[in-house]
mmCIF file of C-alpha atoms in Angstrom:
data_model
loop_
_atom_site.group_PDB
_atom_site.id
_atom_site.type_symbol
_atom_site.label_atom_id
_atom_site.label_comp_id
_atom_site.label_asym_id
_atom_site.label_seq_id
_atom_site.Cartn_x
_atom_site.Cartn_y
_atom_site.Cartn_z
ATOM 1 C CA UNK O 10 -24.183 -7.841 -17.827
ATOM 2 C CA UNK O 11 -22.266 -4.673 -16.382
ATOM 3 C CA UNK O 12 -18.860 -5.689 -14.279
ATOM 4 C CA UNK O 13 -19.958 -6.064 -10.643
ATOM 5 C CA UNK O 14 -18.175 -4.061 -8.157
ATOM 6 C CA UNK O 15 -18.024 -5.359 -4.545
ATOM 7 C CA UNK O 16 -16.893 -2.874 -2.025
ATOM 8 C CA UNK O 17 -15.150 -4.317 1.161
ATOM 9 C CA UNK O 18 -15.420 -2.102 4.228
ATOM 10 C CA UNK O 19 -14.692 -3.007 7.823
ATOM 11 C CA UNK O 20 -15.981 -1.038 10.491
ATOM 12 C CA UNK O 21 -14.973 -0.545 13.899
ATOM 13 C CA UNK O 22 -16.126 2.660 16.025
ATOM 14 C CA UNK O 23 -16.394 5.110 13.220
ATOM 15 C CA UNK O 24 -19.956 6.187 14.018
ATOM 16 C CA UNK O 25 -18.753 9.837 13.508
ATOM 17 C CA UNK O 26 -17.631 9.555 9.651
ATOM 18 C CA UNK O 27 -19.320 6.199 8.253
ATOM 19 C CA UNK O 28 -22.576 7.700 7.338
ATOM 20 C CA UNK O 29 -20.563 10.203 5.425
ATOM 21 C CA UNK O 30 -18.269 7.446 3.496
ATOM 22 C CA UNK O 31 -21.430 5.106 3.049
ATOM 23 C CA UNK O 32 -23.334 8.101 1.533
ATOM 24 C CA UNK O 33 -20.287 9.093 -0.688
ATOM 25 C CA UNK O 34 -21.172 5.689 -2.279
ATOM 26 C CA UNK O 35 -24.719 5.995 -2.632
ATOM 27 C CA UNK O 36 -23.512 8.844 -4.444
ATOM 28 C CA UNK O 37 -21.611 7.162 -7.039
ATOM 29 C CA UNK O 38 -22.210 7.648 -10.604
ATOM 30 C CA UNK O 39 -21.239 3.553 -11.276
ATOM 31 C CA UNK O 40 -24.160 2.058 -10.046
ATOM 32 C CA UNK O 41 -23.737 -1.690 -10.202
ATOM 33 C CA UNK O 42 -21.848 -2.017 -6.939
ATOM 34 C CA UNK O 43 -22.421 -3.828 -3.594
ATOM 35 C CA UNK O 44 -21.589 -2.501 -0.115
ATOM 36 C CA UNK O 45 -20.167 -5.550 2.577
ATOM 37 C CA UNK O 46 -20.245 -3.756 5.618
ATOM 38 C CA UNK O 47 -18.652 -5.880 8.587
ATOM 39 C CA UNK O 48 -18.851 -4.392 11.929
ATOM 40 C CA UNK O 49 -16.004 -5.671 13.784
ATOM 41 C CA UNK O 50 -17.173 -5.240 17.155
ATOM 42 C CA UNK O 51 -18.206 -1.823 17.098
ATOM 43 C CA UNK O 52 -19.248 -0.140 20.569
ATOM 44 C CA UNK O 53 -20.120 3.340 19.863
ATOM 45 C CA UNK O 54 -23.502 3.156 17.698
ATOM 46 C CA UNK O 55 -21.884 1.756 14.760
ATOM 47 C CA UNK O 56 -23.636 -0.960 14.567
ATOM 48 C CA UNK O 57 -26.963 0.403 14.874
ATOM 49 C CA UNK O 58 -26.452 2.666 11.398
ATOM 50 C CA UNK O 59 -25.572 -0.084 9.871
ATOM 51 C CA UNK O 60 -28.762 -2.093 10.863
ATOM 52 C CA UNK O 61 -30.670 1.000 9.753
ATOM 53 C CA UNK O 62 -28.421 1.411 6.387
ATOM 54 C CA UNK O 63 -28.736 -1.961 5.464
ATOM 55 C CA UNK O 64 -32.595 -2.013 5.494
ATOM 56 C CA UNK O 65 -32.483 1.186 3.640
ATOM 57 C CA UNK O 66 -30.892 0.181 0.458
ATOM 58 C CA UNK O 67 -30.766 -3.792 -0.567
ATOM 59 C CA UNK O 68 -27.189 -3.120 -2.105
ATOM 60 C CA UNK O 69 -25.656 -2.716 1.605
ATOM 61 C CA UNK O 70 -25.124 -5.926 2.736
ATOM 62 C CA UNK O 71 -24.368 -6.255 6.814
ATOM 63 C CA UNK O 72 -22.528 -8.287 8.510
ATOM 64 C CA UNK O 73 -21.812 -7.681 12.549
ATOM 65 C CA UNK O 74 -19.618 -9.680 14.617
ATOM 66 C CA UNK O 75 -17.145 -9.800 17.964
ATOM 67 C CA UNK O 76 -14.370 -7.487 17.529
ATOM 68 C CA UNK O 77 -11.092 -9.339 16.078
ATOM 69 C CA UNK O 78 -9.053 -6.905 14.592
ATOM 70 C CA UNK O 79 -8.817 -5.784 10.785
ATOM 71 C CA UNK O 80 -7.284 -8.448 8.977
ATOM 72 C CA UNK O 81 -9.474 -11.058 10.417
ATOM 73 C CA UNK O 82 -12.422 -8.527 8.773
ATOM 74 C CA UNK O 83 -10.865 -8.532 5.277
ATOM 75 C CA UNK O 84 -10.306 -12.044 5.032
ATOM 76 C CA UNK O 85 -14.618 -12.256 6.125
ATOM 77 C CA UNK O 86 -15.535 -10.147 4.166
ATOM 78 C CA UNK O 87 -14.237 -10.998 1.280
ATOM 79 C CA UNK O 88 -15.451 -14.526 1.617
ATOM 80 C CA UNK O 89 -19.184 -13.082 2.186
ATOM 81 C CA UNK O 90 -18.306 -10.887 -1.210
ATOM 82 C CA UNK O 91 -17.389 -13.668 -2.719
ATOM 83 C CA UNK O 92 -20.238 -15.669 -2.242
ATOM 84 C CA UNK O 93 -22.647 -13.369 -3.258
ATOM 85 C CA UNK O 94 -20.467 -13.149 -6.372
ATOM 86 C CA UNK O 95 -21.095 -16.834 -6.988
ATOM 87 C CA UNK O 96 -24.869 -16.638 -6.206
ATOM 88 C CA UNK O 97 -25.009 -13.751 -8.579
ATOM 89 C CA UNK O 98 -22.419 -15.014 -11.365
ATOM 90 C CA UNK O 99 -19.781 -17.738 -11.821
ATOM 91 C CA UNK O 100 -17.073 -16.109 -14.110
ATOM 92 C CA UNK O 101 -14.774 -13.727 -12.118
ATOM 93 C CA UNK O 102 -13.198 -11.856 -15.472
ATOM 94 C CA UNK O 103 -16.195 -9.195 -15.045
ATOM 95 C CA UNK O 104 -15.692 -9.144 -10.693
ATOM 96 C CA UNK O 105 -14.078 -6.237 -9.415
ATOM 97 C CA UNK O 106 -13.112 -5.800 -5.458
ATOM 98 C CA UNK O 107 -13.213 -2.230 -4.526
ATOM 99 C CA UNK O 108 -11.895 -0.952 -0.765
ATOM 100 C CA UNK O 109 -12.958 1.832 1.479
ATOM 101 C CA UNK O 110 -12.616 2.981 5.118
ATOM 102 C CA UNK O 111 -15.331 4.446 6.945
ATOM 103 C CA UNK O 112 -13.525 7.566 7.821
ATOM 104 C CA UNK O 113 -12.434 7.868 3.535
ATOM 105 C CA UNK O 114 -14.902 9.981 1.678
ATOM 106 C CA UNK O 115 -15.133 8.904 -2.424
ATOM 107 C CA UNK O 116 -16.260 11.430 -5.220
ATOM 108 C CA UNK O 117 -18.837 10.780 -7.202
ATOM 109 C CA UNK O 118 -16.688 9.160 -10.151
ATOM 110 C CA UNK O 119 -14.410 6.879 -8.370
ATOM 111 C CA UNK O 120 -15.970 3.398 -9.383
ATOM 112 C CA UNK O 121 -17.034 4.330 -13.229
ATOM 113 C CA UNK O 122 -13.300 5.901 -13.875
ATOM 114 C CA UNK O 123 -11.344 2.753 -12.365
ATOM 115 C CA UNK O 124 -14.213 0.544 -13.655
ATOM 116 C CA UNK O 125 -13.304 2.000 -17.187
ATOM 117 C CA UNK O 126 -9.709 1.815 -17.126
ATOM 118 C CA UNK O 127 -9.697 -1.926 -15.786
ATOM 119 C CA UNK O 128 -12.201 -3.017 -18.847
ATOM 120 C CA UNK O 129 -9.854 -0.869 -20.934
ATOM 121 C CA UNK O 130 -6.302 -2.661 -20.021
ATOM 122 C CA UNK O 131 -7.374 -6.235 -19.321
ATOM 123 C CA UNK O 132 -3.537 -6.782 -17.976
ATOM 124 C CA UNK O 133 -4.112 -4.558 -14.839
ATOM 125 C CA UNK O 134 -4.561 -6.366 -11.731
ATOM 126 C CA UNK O 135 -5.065 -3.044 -9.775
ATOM 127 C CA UNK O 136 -6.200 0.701 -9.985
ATOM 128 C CA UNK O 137 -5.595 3.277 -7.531
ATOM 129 C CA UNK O 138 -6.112 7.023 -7.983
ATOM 130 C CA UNK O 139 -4.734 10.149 -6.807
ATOM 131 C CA UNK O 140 -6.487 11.171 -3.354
ATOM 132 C CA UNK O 141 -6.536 14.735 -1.686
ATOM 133 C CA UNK O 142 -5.062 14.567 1.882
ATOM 134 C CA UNK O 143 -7.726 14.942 4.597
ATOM 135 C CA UNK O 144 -6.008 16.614 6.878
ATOM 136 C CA UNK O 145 -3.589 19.664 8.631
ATOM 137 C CA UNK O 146 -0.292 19.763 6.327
ATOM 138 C CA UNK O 147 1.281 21.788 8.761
ATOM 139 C CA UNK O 148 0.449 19.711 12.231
ATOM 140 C CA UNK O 149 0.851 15.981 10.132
ATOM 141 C CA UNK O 150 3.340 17.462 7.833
ATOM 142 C CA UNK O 151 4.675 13.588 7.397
ATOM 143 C CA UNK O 152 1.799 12.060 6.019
ATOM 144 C CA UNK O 153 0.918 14.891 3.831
ATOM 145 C CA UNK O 154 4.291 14.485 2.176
ATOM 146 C CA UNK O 155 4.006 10.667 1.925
ATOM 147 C CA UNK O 156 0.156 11.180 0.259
ATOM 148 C CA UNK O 157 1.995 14.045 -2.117
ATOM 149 C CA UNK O 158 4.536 10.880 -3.088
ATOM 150 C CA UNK O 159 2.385 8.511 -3.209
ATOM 151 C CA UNK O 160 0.297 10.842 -5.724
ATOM 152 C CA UNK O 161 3.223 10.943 -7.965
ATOM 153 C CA UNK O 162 3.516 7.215 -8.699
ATOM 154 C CA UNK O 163 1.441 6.425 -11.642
ATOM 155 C CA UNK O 164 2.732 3.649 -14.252
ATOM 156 C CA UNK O 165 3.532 0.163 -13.299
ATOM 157 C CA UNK O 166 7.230 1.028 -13.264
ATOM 158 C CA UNK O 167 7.000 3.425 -11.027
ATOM 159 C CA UNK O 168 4.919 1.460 -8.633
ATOM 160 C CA UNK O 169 7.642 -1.737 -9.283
ATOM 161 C CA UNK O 170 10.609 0.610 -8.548
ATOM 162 C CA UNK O 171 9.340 2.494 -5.091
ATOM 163 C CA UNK O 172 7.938 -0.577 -4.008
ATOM 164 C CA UNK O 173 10.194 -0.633 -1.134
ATOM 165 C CA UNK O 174 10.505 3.107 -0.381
ATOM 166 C CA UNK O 175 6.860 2.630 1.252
ATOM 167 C CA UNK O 176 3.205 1.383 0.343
ATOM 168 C CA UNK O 177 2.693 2.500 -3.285
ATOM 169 C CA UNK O 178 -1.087 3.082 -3.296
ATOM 170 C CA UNK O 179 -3.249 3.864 -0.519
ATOM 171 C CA UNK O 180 -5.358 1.441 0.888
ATOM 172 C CA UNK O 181 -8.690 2.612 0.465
ATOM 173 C CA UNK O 182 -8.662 3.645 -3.400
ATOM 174 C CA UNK O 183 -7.278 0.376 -4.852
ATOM 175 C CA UNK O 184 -9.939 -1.220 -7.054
ATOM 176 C CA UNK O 185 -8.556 -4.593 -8.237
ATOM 177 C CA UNK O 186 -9.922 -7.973 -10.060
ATOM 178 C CA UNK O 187 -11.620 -10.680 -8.463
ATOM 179 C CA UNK O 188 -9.450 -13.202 -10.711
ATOM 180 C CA UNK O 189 -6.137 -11.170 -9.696
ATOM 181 C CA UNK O 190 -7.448 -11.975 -5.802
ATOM 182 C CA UNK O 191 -7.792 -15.504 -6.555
ATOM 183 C CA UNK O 192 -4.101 -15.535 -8.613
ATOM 184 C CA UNK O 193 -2.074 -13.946 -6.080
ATOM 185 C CA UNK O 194 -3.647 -14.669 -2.763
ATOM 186 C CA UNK O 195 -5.096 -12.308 -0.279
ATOM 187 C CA UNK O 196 -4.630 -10.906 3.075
ATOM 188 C CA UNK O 197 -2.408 -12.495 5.647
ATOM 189 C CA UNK O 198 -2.092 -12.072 9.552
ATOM 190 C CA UNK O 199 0.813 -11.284 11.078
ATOM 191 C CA UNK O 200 3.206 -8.662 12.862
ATOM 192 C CA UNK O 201 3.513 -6.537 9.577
ATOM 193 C CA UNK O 202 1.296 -3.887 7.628
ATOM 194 C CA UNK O 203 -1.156 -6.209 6.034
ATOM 195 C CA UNK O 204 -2.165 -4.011 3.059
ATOM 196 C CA UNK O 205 1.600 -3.415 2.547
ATOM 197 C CA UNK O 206 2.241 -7.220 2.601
ATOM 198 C CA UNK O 207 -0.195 -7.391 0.130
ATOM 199 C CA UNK O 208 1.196 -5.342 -2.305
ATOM 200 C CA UNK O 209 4.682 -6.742 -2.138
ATOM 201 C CA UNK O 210 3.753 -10.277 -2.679
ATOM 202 C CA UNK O 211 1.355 -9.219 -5.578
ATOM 203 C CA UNK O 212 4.447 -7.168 -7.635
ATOM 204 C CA UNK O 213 6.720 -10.149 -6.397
ATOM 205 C CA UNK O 214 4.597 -12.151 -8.513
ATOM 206 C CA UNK O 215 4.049 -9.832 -11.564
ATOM 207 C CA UNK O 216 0.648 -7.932 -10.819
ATOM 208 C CA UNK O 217 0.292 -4.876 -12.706
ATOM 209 C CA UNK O 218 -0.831 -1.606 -10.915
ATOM 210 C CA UNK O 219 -1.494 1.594 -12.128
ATOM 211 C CA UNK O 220 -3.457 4.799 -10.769
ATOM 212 C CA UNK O 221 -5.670 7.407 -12.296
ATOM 213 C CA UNK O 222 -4.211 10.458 -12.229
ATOM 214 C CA UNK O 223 -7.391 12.366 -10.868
ATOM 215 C CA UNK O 224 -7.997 12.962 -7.289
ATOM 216 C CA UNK O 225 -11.349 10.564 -6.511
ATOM 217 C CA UNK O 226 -11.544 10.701 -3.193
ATOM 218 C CA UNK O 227 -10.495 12.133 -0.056
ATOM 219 C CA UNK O 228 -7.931 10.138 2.030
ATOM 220 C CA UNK O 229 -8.355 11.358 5.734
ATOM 221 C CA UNK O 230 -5.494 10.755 8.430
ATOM 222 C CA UNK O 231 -7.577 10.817 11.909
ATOM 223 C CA UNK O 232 -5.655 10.380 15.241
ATOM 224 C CA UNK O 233 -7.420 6.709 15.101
ATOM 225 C CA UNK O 234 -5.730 5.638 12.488
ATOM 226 C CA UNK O 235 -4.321 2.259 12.975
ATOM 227 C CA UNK O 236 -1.263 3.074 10.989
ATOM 228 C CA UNK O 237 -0.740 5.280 14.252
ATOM 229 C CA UNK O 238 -1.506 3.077 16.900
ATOM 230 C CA UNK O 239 -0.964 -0.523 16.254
ATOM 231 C CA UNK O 240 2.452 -2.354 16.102
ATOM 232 C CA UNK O 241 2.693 -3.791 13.225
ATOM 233 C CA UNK O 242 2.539 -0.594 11.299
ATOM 234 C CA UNK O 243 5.654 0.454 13.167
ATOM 235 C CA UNK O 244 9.027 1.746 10.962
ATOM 236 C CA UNK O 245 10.662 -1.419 12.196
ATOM 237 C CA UNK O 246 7.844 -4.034 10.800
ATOM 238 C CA UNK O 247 7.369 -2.296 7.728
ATOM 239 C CA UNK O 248 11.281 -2.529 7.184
ATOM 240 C CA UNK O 249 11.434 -6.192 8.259
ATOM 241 C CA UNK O 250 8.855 -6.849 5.650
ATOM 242 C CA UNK O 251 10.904 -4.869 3.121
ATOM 243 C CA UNK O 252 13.632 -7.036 4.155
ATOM 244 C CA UNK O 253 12.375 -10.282 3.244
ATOM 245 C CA UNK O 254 10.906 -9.054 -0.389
ATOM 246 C CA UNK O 255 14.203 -7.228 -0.804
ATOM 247 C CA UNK O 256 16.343 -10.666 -0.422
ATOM 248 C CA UNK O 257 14.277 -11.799 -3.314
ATOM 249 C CA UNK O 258 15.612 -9.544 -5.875
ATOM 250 C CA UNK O 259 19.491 -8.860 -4.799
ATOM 251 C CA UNK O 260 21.613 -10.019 -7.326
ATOM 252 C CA UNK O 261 23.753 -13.068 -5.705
ATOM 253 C CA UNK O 262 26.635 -12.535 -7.594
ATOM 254 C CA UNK O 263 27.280 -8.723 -6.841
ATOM 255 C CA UNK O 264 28.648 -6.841 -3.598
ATOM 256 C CA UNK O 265 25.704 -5.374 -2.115
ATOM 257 C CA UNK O 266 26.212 -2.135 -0.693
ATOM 258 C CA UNK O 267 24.281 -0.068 1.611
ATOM 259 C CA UNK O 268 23.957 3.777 1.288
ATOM 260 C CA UNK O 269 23.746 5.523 4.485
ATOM 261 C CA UNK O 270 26.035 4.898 7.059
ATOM 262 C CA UNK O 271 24.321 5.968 10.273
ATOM 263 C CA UNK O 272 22.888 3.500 13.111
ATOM 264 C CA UNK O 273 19.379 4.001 12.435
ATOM 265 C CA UNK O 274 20.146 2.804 8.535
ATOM 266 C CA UNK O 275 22.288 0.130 9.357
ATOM 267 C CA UNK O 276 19.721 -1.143 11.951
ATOM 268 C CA UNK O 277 16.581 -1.144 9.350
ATOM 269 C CA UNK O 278 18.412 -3.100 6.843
ATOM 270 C CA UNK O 279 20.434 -5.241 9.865
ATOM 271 C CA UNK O 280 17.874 -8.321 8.635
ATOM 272 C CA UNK O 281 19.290 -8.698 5.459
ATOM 273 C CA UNK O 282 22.638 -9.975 6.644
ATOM 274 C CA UNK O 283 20.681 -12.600 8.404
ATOM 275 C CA UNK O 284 19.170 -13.739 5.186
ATOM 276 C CA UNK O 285 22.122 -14.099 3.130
ATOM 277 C CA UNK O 286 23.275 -10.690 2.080
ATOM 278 C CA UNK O 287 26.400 -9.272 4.049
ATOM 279 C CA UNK O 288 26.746 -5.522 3.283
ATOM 280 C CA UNK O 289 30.251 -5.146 1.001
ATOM 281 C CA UNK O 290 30.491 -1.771 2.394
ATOM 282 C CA UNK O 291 28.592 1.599 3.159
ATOM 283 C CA UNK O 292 28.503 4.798 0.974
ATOM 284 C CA UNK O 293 28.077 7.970 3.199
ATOM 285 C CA UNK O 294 28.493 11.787 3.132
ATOM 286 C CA UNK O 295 29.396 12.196 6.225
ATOM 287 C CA UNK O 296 33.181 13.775 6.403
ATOM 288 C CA UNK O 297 33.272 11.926 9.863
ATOM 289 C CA UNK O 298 31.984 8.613 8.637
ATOM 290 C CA UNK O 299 34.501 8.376 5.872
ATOM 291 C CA UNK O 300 37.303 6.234 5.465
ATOM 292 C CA UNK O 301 36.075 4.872 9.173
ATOM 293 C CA UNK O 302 35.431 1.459 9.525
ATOM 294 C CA UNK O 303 31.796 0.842 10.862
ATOM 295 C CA UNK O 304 30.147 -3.288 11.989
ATOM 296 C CA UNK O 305 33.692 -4.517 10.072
ATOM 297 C CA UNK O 306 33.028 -2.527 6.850
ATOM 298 C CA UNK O 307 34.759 0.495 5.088
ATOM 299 C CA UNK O 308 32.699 3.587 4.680
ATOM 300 C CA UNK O 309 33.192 5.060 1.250
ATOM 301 C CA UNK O 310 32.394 8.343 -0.373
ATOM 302 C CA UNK O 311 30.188 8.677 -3.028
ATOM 303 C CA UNK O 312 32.779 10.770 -5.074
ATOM 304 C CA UNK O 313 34.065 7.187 -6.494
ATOM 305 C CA UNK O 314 31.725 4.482 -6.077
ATOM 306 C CA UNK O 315 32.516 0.694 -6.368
ATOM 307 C CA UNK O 316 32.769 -1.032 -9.220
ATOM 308 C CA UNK O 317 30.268 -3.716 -10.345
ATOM 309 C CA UNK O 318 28.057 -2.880 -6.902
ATOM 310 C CA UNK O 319 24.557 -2.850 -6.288
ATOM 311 C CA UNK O 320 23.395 -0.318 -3.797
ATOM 312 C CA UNK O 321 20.454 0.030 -1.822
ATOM 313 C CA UNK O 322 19.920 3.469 -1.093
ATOM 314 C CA UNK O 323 18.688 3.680 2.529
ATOM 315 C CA UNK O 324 18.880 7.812 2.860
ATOM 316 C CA UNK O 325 14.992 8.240 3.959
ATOM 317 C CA UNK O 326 15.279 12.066 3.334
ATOM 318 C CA UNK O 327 13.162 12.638 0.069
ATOM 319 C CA UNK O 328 15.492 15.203 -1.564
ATOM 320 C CA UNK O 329 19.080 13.620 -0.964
ATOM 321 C CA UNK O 330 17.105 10.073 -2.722
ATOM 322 C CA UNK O 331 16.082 12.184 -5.492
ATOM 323 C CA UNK O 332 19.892 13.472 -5.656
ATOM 324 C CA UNK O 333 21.158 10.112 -5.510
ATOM 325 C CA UNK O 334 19.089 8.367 -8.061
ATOM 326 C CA UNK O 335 19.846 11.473 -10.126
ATOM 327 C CA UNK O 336 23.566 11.147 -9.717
ATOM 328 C CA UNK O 337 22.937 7.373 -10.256
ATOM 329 C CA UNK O 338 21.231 7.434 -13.804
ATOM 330 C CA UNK O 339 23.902 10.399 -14.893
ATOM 331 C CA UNK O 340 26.551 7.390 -14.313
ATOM 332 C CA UNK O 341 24.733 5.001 -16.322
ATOM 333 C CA UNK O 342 23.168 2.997 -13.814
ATOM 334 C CA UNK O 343 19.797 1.543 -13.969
ATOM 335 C CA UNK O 344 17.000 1.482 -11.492
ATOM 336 C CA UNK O 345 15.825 -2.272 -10.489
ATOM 337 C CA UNK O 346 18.913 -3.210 -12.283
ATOM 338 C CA UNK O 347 22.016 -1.396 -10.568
ATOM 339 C CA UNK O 348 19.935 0.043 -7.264
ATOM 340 C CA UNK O 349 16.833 0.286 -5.781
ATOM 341 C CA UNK O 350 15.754 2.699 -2.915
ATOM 342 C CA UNK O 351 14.358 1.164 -0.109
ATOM 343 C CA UNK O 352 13.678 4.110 2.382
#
């Protein structure tokens, strides 16, 4: 029996791009998927298409109720996925959980390409793929450079090591197994990025992810974006969250040291003093930070670094990471192992 794919999409007030997104599945050349639609309150006609959308193809499968936010609408839907997976077959190994956002748009080979690749490496967990940014690089500059990085992740490695530089795969293209969901746990609530959340506790655990390295679908960044307007996808909650994965992986028996020296750096990271991991010391650039004692510690230049240190390299600025890590590995240290960069 082909692998089942079972597509989890919320809805909420999106009646201006979800025909478009549903119809980009219609479209797919994989054709042994199911759509479960949840309309989380919708007010603006939402709910009416998918009434209509449902009736119109039996593979849609509709599920309205009061508004209660997104996470609450993962964690229902994929219980109403998951029973229909049971009705329809007991054994998860050939289950695949596929998500999508009403305002996304897939290509027509999404679901067969990650399909493939998951029957072809049985010790993925997830798939992504590359996505083309749906929107104006010039007026959202930001999140066209974060899709343009988040393009350029494509092994498990590199998905382990930038797993704290930001969210590793975007939301909407993941494919993943229906026996990695039940290994590692799904979505929680709470005052952090719940897809992000996700993600760290799955690689904290050992899930393997990978991503195609063809654009499948088109990953649109509309002013409605929750990532834009809801708290918990804030700089300071996704940091907090980095904070308490991070503390997992420091080395106990090295001097942890923090690179970046300014207030907004020391703030982010601020949490992991808290949890048991007092910064030795901070490595800066600065001529004016150096040799200055900053929150009781010694600011260092990088032209001789500490011996026997682990750094976490908070310098958000894409090129002067890239610098770092470069001068890093030409000293002999090791990503994961000697560093990690967390910003």
């Amino acid at each position: 029996m082909p692998t089942q794919v079972s597509i989890l999409f919320p809805v909420y007030n999106a009646v201006d791009t979800v025909e478009a997104a549903v119809q980009s599945i219609l479209d797919q050349s994989y054709p042994n998927w199911e759509l479960h639609w949840i309309d989380d309150g919708s007010t603006d006609g939402s709910t009416n298409l998918g009434h209509r959308l449902s009736q119109q193809d039996p593979r849609i499968h509709f599920y309205p109720r009061q508004h209660q936010g997104l996470v609450s609408a993962l964690q229902q839907v994929i219980l109403h996925a998951g029973i229909r997976m049971q009705q329809v077959r007991s054994d998860l190994s050939d289950q695949y959980f596929a998500r999508m956002d009403a305002d996304d748009f897939c290509y027509t080979d999404r679901f067969s390409e990650q399909v493939a690749f998951l029957e072809a490496h049985p010790a993925c967990d997830l798939v992504s793929c590359q996505v083309d940014f749906g929107g104006d690089r010039n007026r959202q500059s930001g999140y066209a450079a974060h899709v343009d990085w988040v393009n350029g992740l494509l092994s498990p490695g590199d998905h382990f090591l930038n797993r704290f530089v930001d969210s590793p795969v975007p939301h909407p293209s993941v494919m993943f197994r229906a026996a990695s969901l039940a290994k590692y746990g799904g979505y929680q609530q709470g005052d952090f990025p719940e897809d992000y959340e996700l993600w760290l506790r799955w690689l904290d655990a050992g899930a393997e992810f990978h991503k195609l390295p063809r654009k499948l679908m088109t990953w649109n960044d509309p002013p409605t974006r929750l990532s834009r307007n809801d708290s918990r996808y804030a700089q300071e909650a996704f940091y907090e969250l980095k904070c308490r994965y991070l503390v997992k992986v420091l080395p106990a028996n090295r001097p942890i040291w923090l690179w970046g020296a300014g207030r907004l750096t020391r703030r982010r990271f601020k949490l992991l003093e808290a949890l048991g991991f007092p910064f030795a010391g901070f490595i800066d650039v600065d001529p004016g930070k150096i040799d200055q004692v900053i929150d009781g510690r010694r600011v260092q230049s990088p032209e001789t670094l500490p011996s026997n240190a682990f750094f976490i390299l908070g310098v958000s600025n894409p090129g002067a990471r890239d610098k770092i890590e470069t001068r890093l590995k030409t000293d002999g240290l090791q990503a994961g192992r000697d560093y990690l960069s967390c910003a």
